[in-house]
mmCIF file of C-alpha atoms in Angstrom:
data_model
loop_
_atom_site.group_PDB
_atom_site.id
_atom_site.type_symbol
_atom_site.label_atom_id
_atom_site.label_comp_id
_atom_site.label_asym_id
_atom_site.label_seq_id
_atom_site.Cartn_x
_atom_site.Cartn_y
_atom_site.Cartn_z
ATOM 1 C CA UNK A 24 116.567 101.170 100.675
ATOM 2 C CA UNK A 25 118.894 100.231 103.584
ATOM 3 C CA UNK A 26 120.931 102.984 102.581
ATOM 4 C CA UNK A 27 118.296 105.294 103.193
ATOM 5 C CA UNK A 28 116.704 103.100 106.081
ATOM 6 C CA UNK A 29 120.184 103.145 108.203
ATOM 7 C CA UNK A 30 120.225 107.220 107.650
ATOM 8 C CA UNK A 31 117.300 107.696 109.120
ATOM 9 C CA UNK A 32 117.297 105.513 111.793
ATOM 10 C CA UNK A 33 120.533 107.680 112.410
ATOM 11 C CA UNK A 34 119.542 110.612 112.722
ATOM 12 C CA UNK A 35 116.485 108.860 115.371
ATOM 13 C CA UNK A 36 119.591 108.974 117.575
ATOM 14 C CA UNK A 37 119.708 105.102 117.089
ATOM 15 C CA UNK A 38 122.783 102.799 117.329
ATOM 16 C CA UNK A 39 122.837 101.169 114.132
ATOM 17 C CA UNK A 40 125.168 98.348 112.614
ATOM 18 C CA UNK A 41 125.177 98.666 108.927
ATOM 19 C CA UNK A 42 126.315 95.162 107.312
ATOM 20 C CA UNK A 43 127.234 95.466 103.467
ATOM 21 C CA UNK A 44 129.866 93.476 101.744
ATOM 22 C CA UNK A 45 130.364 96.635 99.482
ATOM 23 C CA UNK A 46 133.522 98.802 101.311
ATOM 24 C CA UNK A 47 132.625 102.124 99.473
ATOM 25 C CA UNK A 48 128.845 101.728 100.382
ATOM 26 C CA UNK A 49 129.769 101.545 103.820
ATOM 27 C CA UNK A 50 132.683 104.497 103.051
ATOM 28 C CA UNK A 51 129.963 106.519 101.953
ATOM 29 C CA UNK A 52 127.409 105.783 104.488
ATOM 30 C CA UNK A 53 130.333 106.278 106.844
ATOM 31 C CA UNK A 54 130.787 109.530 105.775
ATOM 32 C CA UNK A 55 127.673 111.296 106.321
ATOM 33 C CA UNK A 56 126.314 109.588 109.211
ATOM 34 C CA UNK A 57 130.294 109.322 111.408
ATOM 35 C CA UNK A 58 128.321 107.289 114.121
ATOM 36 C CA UNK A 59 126.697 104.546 112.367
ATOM 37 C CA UNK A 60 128.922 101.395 112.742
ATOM 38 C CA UNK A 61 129.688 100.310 109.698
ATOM 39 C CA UNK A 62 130.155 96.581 108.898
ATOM 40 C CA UNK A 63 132.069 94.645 106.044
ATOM 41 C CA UNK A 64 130.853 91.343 105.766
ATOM 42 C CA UNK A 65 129.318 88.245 102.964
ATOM 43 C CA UNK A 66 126.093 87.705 104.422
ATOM 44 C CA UNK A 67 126.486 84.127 102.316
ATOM 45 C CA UNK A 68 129.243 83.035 104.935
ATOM 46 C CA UNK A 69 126.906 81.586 107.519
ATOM 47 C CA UNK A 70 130.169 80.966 109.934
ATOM 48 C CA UNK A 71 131.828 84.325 109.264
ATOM 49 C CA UNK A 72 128.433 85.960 109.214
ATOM 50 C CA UNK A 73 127.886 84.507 113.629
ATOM 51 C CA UNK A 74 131.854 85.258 114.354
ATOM 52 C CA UNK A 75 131.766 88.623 113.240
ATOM 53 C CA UNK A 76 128.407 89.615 114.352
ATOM 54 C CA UNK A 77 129.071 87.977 117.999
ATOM 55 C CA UNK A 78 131.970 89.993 118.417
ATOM 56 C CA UNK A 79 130.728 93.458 116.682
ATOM 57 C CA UNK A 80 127.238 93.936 118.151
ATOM 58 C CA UNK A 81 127.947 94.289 121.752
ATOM 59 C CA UNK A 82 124.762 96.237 122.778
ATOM 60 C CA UNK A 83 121.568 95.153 123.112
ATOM 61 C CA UNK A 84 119.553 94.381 120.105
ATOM 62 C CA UNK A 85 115.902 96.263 119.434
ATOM 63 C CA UNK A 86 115.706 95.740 115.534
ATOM 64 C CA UNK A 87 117.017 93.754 113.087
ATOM 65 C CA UNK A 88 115.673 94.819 109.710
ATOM 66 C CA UNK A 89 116.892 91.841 106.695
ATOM 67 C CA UNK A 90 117.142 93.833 104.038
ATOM 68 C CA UNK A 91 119.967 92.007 101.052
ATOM 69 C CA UNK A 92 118.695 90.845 98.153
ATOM 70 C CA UNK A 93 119.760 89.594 95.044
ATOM 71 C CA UNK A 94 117.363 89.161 91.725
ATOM 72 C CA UNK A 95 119.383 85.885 90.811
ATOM 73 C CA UNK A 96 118.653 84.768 86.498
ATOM 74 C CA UNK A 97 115.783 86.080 85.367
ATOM 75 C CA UNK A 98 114.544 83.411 83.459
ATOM 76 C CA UNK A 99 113.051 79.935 84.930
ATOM 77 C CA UNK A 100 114.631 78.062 82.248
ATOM 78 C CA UNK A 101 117.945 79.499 82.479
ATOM 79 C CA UNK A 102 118.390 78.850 86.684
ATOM 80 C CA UNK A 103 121.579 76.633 87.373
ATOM 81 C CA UNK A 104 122.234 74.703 90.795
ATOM 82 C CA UNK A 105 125.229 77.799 91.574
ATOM 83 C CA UNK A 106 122.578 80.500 91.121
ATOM 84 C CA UNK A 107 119.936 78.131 93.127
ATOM 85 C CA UNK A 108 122.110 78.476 95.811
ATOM 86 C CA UNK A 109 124.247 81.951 95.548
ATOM 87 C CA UNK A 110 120.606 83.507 95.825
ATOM 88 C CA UNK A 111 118.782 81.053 98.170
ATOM 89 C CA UNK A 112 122.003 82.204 100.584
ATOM 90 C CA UNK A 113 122.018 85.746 100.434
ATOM 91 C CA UNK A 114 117.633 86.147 99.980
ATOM 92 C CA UNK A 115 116.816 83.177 102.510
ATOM 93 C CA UNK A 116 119.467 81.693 104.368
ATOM 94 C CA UNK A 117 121.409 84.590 105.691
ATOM 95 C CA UNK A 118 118.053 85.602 107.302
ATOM 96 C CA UNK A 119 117.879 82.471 109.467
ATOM 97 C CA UNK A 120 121.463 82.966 110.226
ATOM 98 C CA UNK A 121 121.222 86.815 111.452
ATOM 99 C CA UNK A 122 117.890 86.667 112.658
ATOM 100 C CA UNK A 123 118.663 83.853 115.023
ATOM 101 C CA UNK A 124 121.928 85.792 116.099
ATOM 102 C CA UNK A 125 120.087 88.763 116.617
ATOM 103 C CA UNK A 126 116.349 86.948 118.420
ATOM 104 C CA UNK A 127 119.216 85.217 120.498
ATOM 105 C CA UNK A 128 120.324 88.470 121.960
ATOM 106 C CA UNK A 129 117.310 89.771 122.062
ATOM 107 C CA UNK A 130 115.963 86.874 123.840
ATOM 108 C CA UNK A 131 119.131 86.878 126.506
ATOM 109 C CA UNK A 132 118.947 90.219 127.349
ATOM 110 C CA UNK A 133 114.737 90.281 127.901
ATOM 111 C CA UNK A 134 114.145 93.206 125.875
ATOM 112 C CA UNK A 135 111.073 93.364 123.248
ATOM 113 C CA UNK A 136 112.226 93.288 120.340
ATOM 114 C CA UNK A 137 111.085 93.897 116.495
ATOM 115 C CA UNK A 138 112.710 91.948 113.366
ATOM 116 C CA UNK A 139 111.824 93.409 109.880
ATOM 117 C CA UNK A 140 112.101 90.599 106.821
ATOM 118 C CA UNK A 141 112.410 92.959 103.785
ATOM 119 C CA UNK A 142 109.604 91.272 101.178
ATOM 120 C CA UNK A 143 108.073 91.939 97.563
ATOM 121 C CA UNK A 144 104.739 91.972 95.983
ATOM 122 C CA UNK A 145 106.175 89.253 93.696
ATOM 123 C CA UNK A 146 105.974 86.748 97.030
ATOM 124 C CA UNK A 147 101.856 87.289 96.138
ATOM 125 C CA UNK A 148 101.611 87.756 93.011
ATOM 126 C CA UNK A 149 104.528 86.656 90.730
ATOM 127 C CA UNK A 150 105.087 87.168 87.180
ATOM 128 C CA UNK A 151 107.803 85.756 84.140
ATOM 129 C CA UNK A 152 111.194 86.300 84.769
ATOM 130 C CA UNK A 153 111.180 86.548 88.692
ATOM 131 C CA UNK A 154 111.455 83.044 89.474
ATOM 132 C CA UNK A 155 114.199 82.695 91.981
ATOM 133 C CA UNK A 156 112.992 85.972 93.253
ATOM 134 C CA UNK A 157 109.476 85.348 93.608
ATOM 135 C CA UNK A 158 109.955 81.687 95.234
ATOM 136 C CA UNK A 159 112.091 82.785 97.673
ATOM 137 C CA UNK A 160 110.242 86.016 99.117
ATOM 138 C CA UNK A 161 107.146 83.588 99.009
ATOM 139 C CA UNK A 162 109.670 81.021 101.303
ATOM 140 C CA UNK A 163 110.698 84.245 103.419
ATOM 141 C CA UNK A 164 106.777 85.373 103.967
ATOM 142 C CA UNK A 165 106.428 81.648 105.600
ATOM 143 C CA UNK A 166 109.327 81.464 107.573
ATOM 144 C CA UNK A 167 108.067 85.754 108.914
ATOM 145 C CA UNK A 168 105.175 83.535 110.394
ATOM 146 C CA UNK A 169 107.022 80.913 111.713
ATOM 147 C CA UNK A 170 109.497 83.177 113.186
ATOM 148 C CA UNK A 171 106.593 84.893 114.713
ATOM 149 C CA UNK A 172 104.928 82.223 116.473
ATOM 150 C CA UNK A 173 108.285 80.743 117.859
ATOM 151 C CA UNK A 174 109.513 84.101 119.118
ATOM 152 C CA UNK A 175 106.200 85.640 120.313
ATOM 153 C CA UNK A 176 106.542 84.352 124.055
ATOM 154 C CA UNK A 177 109.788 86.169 124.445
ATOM 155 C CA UNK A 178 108.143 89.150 123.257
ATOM 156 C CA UNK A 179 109.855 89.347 119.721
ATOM 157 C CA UNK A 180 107.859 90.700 116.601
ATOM 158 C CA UNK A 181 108.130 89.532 113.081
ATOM 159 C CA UNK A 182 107.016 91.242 110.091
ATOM 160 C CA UNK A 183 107.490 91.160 106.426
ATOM 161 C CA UNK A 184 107.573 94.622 104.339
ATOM 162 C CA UNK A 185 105.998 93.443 100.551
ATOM 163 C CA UNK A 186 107.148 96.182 98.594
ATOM 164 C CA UNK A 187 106.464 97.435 95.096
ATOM 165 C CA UNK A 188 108.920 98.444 92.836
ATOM 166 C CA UNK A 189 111.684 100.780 94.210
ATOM 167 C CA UNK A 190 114.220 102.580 92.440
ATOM 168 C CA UNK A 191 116.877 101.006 93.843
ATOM 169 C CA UNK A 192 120.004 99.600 92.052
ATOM 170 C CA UNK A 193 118.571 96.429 91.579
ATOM 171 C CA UNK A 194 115.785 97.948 89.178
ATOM 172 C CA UNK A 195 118.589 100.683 87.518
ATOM 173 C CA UNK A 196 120.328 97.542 86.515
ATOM 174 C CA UNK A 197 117.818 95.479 84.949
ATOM 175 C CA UNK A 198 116.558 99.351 82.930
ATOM 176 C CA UNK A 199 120.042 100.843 82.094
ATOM 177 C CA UNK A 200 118.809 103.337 79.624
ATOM 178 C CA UNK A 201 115.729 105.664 79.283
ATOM 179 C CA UNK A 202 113.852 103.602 76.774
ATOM 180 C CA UNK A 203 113.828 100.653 78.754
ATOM 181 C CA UNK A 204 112.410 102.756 81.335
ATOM 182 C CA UNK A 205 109.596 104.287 79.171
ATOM 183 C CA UNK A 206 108.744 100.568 77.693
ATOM 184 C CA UNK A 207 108.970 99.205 81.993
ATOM 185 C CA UNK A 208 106.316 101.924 82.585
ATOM 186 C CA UNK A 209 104.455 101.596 80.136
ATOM 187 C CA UNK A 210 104.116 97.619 80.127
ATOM 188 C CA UNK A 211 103.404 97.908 83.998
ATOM 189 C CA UNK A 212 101.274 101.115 84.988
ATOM 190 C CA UNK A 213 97.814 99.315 83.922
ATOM 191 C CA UNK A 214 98.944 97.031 86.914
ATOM 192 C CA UNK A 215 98.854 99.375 89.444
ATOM 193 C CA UNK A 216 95.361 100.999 90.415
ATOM 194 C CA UNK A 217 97.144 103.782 92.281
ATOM 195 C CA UNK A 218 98.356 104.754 89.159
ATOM 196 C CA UNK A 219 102.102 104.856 91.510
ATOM 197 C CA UNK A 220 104.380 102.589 89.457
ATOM 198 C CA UNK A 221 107.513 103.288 91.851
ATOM 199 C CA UNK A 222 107.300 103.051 95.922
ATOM 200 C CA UNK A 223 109.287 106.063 96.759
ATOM 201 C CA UNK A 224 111.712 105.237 99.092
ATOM 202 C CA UNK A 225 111.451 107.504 101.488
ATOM 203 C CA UNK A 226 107.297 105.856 101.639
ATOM 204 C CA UNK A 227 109.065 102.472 102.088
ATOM 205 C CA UNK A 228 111.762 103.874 105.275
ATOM 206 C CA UNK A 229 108.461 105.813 106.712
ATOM 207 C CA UNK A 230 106.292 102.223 106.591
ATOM 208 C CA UNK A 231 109.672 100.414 108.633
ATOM 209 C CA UNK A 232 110.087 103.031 111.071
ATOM 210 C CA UNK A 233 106.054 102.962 111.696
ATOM 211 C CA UNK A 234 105.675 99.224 112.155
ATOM 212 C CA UNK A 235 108.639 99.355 114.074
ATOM 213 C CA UNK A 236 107.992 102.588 116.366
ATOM 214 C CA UNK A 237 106.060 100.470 119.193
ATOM 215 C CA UNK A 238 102.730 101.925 118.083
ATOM 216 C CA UNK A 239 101.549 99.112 116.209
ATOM 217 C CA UNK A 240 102.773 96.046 118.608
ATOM 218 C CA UNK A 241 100.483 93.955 118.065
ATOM 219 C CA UNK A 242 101.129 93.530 114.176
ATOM 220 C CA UNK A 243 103.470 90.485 113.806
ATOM 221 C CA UNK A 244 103.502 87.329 111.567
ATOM 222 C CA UNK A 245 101.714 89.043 108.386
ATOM 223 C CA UNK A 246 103.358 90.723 105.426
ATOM 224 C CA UNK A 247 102.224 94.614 105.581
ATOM 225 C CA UNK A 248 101.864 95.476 101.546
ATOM 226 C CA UNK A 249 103.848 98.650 100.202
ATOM 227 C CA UNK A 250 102.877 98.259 95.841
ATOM 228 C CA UNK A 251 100.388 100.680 94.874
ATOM 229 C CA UNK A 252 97.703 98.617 94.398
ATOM 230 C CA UNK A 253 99.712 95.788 92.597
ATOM 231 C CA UNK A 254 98.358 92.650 94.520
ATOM 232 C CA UNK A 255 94.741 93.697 94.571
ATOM 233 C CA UNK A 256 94.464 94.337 91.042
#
């Protein structure tokens, strides 16, 4: 998704700061969009995380769209204190880090401003083997309308994106091969009134750049839901 997401706000013409600790991601992102700004850096490093973003993003700031993710163990049973925290810093607590870099320069510089928490359906309505996941999109969905309520007087919107199941390489992980696939859709289509298993993602970039295009400004501190039908069935 950010992949996607940081092409097409390219090609808007926008400045955008693409932050990955993967070097050929960013190679490859690099290489078909030469002006995005590409950005090597653990999200997980809170300290690293405000020294290199203080000295990178010179410009002002419009959106900040938190996007990583990590699934963490699948199973409730099987969670350790290292994957309590490895995943509660990259899903959670890199958010509070960047977005109070970024609402900082937002707030300094005056300038409206629009910050996108990246969410799931699972926050809603969870299910087995999404524990970590689940809890902590839940915990990000609270702190989208906190954030909102704290920031709204300098003019700063917050918003969480729930989305459905995307095929990103989160999901091509957990389903390496084509049965796995076929028994994923089968097990979870009756779920999903829309009959749409898979958000595509070009649905999910279209849904950012609308809640983010000034023609919806008074949307902030509520999750806008992306699944197909998933939570109201």
């Amino acid at each position: 998704l950010g992949y996607a997401l940081a092409k097409e706000l390219h090609a808007l013409e926008a400045t955008v700061y693409a932050v990955s600790r993967t070097q050929a991601d960013l190679e490859a992102l690099k290489g078909e969009c030469p002006g995005i700004q590409p950005v090597l850096l653990d999200i997980a490093d809170w300290t690293k995380t405000r020294e290199t973003l203080d000295t990178i993003v010179t410009e002002p700031v419009d959106i900040l769209i938190n996007n990583a993710a990590i699934p963490g163990p699948l199973k409730f049973m099987e969670i350790t204190s290292g994957d309590f925290d490895e995943v509660t810093n990259i899903n959670l607590k890199s958010v509070v880090n960047i977005s109070q870099i970024c609402a900082g320069k937002m707030i300094t510089t005056g300038r409206r401003g629009s910050i996108i928490n990246i969410s799931s359906m699972y926050a809603i309505r969870p299910q087995s083997r999404v524990a970590m996941y689940s809890s902590l999109k839940a915990a990000l969905d609270a702190l989208t309308k906190t954030m909102s309520v704290e920031l709204g007087p300098h003019n700063i919107r917050v918003v969480s994106m729930n989305f459905g199941y995307m095929w990103t390489s989160m999901l091509t992980r957990r389903l390496p091969t084509e049965q796995d696939r076929q028994n994923f859709l089968a097990r979870e289509s009756p779920k999903f009134p829309s009959g749409n298993v898979y958000v595509p993602i070009k649905e999910a970039v279209n849904s950012i750049l609308f809640v983010t295009s000034g023609l919806v400004d008074s949307m902030t501190g509520c999750g806008v839901l992306v699944d197909g039908g998933y939570c109201a069935a």
